[in-house]
C-alpha positions as a LaTeX table, in Angstrom:
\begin{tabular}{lrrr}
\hline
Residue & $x$ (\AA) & $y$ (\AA) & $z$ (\AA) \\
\hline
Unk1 & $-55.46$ & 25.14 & 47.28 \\
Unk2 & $-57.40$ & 26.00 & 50.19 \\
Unk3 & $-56.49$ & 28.60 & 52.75 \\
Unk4 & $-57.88$ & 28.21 & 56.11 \\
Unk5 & $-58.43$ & 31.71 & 58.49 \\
Unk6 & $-56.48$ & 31.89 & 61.82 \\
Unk7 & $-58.34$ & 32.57 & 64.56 \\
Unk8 & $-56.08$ & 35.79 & 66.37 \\
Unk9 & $-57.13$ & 35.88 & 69.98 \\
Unk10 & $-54.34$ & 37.23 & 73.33 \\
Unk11 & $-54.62$ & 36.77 & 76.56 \\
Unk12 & $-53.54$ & 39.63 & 78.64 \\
Unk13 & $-50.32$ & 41.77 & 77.48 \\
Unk14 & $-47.41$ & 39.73 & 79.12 \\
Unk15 & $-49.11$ & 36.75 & 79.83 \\
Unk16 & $-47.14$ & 33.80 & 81.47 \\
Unk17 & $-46.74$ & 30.63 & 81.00 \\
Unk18 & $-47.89$ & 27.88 & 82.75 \\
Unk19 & $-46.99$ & 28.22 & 86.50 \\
Unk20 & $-43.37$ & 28.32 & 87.49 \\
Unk21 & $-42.10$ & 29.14 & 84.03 \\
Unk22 & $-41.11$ & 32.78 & 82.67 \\
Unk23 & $-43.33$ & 35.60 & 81.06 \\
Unk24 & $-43.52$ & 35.34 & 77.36 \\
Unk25 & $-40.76$ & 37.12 & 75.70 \\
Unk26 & $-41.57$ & 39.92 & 72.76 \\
Unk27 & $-40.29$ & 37.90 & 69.41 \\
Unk28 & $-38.92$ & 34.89 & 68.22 \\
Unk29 & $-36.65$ & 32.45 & 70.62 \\
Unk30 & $-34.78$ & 29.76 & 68.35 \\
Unk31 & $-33.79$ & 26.66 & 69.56 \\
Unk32 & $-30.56$ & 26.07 & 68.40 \\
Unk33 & $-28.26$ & 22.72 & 67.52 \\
Unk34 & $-25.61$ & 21.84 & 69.65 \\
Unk35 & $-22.81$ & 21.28 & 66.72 \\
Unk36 & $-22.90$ & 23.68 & 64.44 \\
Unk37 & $-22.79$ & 22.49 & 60.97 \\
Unk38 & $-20.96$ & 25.69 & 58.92 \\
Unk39 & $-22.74$ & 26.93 & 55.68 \\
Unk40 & $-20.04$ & 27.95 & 53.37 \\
Unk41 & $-20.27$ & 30.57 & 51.07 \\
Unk42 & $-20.26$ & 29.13 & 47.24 \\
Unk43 & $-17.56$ & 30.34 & 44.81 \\
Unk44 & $-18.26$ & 33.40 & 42.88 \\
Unk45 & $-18.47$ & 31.12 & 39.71 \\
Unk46 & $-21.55$ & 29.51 & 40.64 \\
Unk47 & $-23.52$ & 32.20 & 41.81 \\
Unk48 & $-25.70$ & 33.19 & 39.01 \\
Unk49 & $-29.56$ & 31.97 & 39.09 \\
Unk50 & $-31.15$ & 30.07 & 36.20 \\
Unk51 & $-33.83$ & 31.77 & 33.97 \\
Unk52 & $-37.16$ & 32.49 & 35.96 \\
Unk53 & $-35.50$ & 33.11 & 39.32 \\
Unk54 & $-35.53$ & 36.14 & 41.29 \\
Unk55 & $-32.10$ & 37.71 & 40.79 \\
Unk56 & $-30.95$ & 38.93 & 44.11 \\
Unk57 & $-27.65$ & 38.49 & 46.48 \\
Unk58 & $-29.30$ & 36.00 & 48.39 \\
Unk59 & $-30.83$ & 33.88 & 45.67 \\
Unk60 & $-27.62$ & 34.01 & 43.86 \\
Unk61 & $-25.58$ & 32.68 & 46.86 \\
Unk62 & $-28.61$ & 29.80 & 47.20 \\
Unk63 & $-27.93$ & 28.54 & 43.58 \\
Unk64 & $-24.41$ & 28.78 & 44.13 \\
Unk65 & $-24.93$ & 26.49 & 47.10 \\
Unk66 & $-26.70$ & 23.79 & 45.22 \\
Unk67 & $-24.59$ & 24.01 & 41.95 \\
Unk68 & $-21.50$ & 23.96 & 44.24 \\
Unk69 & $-22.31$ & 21.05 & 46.74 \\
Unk70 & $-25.44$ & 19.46 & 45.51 \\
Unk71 & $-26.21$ & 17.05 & 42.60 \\
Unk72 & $-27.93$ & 17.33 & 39.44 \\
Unk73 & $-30.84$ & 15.43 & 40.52 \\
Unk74 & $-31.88$ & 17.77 & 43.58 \\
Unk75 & $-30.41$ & 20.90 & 41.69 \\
Unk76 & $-32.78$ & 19.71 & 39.23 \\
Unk77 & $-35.52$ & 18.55 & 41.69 \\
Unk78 & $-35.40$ & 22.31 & 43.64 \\
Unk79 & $-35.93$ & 24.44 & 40.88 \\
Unk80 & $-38.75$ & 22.63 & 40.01 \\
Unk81 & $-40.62$ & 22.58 & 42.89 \\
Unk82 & $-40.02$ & 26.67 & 42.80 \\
Unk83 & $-41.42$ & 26.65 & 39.84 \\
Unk84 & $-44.66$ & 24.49 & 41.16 \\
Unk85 & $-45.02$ & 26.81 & 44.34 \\
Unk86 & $-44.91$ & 30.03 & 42.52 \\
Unk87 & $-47.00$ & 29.09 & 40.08 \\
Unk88 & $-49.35$ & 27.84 & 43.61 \\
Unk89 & $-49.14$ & 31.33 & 44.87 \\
Unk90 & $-49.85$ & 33.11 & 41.66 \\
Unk91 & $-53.20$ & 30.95 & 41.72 \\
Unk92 & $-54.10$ & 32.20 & 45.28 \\
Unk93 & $-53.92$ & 35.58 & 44.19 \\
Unk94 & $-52.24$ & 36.18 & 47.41 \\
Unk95 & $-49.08$ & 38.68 & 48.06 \\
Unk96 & $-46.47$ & 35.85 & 49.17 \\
Unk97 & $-41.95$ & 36.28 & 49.19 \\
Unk98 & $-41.00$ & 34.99 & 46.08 \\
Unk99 & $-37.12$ & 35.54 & 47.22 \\
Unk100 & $-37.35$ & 33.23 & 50.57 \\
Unk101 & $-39.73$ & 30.73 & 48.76 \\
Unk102 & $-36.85$ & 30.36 & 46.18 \\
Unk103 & $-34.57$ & 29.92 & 49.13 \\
Unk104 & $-36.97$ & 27.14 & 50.87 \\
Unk105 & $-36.65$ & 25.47 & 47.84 \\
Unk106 & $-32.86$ & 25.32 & 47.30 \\
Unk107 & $-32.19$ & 24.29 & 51.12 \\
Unk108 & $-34.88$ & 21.68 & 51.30 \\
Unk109 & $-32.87$ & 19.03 & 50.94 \\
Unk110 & $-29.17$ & 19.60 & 51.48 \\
Unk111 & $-29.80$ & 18.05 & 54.60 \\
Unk112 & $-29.78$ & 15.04 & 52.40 \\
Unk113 & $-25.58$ & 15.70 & 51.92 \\
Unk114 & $-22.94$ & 14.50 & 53.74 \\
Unk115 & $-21.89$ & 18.11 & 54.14 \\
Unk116 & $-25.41$ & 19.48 & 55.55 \\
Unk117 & $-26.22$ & 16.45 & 57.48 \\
Unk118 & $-26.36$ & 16.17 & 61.59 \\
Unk119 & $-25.73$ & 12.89 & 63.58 \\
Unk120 & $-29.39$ & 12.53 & 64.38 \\
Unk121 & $-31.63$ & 15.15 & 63.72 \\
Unk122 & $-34.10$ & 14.66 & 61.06 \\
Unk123 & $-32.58$ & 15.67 & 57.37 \\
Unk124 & $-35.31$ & 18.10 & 57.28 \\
Unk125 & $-34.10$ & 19.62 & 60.42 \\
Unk126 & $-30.82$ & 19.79 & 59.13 \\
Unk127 & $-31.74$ & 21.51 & 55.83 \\
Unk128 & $-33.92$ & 24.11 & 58.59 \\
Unk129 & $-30.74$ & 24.56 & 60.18 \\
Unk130 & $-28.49$ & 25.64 & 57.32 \\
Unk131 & $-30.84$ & 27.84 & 56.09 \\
Unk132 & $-31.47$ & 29.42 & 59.35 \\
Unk133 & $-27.54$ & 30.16 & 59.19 \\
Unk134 & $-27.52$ & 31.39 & 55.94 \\
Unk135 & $-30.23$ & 34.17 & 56.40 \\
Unk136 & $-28.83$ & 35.15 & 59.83 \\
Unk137 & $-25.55$ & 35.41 & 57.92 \\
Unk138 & $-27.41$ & 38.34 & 55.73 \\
Unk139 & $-28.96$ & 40.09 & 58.55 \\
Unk140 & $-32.46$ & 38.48 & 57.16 \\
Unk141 & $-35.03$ & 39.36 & 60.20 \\
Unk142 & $-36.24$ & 37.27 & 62.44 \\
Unk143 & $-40.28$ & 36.90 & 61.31 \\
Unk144 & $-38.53$ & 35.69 & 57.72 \\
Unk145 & $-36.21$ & 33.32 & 59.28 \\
Unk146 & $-38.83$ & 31.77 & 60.75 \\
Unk147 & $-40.73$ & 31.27 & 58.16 \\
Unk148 & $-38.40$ & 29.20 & 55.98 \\
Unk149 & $-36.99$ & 27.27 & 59.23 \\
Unk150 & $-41.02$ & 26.31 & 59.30 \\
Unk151 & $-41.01$ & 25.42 & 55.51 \\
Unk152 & $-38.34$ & 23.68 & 55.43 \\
Unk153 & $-38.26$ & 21.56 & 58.45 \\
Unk154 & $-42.00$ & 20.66 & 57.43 \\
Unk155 & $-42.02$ & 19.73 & 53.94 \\
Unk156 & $-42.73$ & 16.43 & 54.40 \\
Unk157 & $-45.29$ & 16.91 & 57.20 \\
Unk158 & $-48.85$ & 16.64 & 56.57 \\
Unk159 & $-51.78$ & 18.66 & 57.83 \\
Unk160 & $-49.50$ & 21.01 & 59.37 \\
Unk161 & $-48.31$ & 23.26 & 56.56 \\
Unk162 & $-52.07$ & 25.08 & 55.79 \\
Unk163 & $-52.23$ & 26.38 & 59.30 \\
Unk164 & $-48.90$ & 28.36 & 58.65 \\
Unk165 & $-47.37$ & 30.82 & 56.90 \\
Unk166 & $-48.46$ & 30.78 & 52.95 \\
Unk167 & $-44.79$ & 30.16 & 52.03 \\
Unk168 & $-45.09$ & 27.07 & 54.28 \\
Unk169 & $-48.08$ & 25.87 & 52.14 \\
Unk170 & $-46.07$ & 26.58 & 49.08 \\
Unk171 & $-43.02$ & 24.60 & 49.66 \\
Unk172 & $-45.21$ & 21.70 & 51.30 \\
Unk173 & $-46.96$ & 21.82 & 47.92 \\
Unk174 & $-44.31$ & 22.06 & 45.40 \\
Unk175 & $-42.40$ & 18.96 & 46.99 \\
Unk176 & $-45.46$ & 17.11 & 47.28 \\
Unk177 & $-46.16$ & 17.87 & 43.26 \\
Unk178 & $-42.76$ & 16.52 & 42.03 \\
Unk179 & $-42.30$ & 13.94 & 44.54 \\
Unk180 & $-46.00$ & 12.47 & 44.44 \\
Unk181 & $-47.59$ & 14.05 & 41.49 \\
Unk182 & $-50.41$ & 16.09 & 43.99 \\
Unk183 & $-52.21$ & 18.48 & 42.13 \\
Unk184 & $-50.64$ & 16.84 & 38.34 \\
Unk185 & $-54.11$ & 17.21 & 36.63 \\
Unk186 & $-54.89$ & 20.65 & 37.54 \\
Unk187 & $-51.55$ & 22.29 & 37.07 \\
Unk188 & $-50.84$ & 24.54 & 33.64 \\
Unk189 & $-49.51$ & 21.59 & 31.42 \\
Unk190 & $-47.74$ & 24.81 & 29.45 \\
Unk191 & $-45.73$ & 25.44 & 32.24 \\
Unk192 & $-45.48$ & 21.55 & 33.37 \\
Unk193 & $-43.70$ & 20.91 & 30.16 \\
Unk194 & $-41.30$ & 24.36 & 30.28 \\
Unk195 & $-40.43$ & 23.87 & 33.78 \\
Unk196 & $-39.54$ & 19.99 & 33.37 \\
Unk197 & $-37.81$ & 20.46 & 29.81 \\
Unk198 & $-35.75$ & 23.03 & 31.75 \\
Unk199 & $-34.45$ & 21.02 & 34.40 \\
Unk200 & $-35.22$ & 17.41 & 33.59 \\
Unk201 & $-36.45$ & 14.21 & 35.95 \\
Unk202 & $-33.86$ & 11.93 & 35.09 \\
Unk203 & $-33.94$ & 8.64 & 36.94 \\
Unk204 & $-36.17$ & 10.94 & 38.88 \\
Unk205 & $-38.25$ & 8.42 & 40.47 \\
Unk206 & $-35.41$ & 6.12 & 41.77 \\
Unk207 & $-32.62$ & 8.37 & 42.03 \\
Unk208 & $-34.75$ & 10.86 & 44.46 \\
Unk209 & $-35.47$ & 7.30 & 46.65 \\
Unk210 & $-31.56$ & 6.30 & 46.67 \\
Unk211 & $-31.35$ & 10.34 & 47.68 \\
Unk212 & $-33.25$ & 10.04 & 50.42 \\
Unk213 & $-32.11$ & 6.78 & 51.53 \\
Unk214 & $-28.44$ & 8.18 & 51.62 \\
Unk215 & $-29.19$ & 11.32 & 53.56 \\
Unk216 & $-30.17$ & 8.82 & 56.97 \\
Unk217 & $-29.23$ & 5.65 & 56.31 \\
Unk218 & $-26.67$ & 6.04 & 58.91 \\
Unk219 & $-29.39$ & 7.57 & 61.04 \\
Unk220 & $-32.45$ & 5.46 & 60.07 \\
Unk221 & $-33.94$ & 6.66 & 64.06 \\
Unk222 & $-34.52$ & 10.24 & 62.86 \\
Unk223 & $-36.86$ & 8.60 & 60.36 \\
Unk224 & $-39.61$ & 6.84 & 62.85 \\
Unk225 & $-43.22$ & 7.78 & 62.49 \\
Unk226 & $-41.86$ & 9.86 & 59.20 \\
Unk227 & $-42.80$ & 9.03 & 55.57 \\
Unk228 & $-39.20$ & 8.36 & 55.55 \\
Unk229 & $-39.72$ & 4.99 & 56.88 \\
Unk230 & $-41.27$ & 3.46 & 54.49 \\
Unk231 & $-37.94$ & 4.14 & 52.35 \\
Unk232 & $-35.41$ & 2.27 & 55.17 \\
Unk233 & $-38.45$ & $-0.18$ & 54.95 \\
Unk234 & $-37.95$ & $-0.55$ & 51.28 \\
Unk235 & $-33.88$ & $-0.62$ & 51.12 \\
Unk236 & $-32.72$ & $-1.92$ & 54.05 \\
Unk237 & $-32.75$ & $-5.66$ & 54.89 \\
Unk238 & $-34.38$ & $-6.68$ & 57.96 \\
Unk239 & $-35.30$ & $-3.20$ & 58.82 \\
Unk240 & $-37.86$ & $-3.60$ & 61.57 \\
Unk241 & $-40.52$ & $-0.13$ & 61.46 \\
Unk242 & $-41.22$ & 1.57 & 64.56 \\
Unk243 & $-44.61$ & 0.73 & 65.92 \\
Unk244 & $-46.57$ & 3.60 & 68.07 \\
Unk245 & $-48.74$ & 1.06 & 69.14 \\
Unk246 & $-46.21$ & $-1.31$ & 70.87 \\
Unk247 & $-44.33$ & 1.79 & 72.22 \\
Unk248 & $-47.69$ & 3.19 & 74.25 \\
Unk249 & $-48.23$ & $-0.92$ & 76.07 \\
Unk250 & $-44.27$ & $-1.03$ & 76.42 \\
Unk251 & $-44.44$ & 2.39 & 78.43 \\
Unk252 & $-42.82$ & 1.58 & 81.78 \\
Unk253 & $-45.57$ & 3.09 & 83.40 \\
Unk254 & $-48.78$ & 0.99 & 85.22 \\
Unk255 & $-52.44$ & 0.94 & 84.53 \\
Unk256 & $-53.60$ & 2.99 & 87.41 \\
\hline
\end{tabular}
C-alpha cells in the first residue's frame, strides 16, 4: 500500500470563501439528512465482540448492532474485512484507530437493511449516516466522526480513499480484498486462512450480489455512475444504465 504526502498550505487566518459567501468556520460543519433514520441501541445479549476485536463500549455496541439486525453473511463479511485492514495498517507501520476502523467496518453496509436504508441516498451514505449517529450518541469528537463518515460513505469509491485519512485507506482496502480479491497474493495466507475459517464466505460470492441488489433495488437512481450499476445491470430486466455521455449533449443548455 502506498501512502501519498499531503501538501499542507493556508491562506490567510480566516480566509473567505468565494465572494458573497461566509468566512470559514473553525471545525467541522456536517451536512445532515432530512429524515432521520434512528440507530437503536442492541440488546445487552448481543453485545460482546468476537475473538481479535478491540473490547471496548463502543465496539461492543457495534457487534451488537450487526448480530442484532444484520445477517450472517455481512456479520460474516465485516469482520473480515477488519481483519484485512488491520492487518493493512500493521504493514504500514503507521499509528492508525483500531477502535473506529472496527466500527467502519461493522456500519459499512447496514445501509444495505431495510432498517438503515434512506429513500434515495446512496446505501453508502446511509451506512455514513448511522454511524455518524452512533458516535455522536457517545460524545465521539468531531475530527473522529469524520473520519468514519469519510470511510464509510467511500468504500466503494476509487482513487479517492489514499488522499484521506489512513483509516479511509483501510476500510477502502479491506472491502476491496473480500469483495474483489485486491491484494489476495500478497496477504499473510496464515492469517487468510484464520480469519476466513473464523467467519466463513458462504455463498459469499452470490449472496453479497443479492445483498447489494436488495439494499437499492427500490432505489436503483442512487446507484448511477456507481459500481453499483453494473449489479441493477446484472439483475434487473430491461434495466437501461445511465450514460454520462448522453446526459452532457442532452444538457438543455446551447453551444455558445
Amino acid at each position: 500500500m502506498n501512502r501519498r504526502p499531503f501538501s499542507t498550505s493556508t491562506s490567510g487566518a480566516g480566509a473567505a470563501a468565494a465572494e458573497g459567501g461566509q468566512s470559514v468556520q473553525a471545525g467541522p460543519t456536517f451536512r445532515r439528512p432530512k429524515i432521520i433514520i434512528p440507530v437503536p441501541t442492541p440488546s445487552l445479549k448481543f453485545q460482546r465482540v468476537e475473538d481479535g476485536v478491540p473490547e471496548t463500549q463502543l465496539t461492543r455496541e457495534a457487534t451488537g448492532l450487526l448480530r442484532e439486525f444484520s445477517t450472517p453473511l455481512l456479520f460474516n463479511h465485516s469482520h473480515r474485512v477488519f481483519f484485512w485492514a488491520n492487518e493493512l495498517g500493521r504493514q504500514t507501520r503507521e499509528k492508525f484507530d483500531v477502535e473506529l476502523l472496527f466500527i467502519c467496518a461493522a456500519f459499512h453496509d447496514l445501509g444495505l437493511l431495510k432498517k438503515f436504508s434512506s429513500a434515495a441516498d446512496r446505501f453508502e451514505v446511509d451506512s455514513a449516516n448511522a454511524v455518524r449517529q452512533f458516535l455522536e450518541h457517545h460524545g465521539v469528537p468531531d475530527t473522529r466522526i469524520q473520519t468514519a463518515w469519510d470511510a464509510i460513505s467511500l468504500h466503494t469509491t476509487p482513487g479517492i480513499a489514499q488522499y484521506k485519512q489512513l483509516e479511509v485507506e483501510l476500510l477502502f482496502n479491506g472491502v476491496g480484498l473480500d469483495v474483489l480479491g485486491i491484494g489476495y497474493e500478497p496477504f499473510p495466507e496464515d492469517l487468510r486462512k484464520k480469519v476466513v475459517a473464523q467467519f466463513p464466505r458462504i455463498d459469499f460470492k452470490q449472496g453479497i450480489a443479492k445483498a447489494f441488489l436488495g439494499g437499492f433495488e427500490h432505489k436503483t437512481q442512487s446507484t448511477e455512475g456507481t459500481c453499483n450499476e453494473d449489479i441493477c445491470s446484472h439483475f434487473i430486466r430491461n434495466y437501461k444504465r445511465s450514460n454520462f455521455y448522453e446526459q452532457i449533449q442532452n444538457s438543455p443548455f446551447q453551444n455558445s
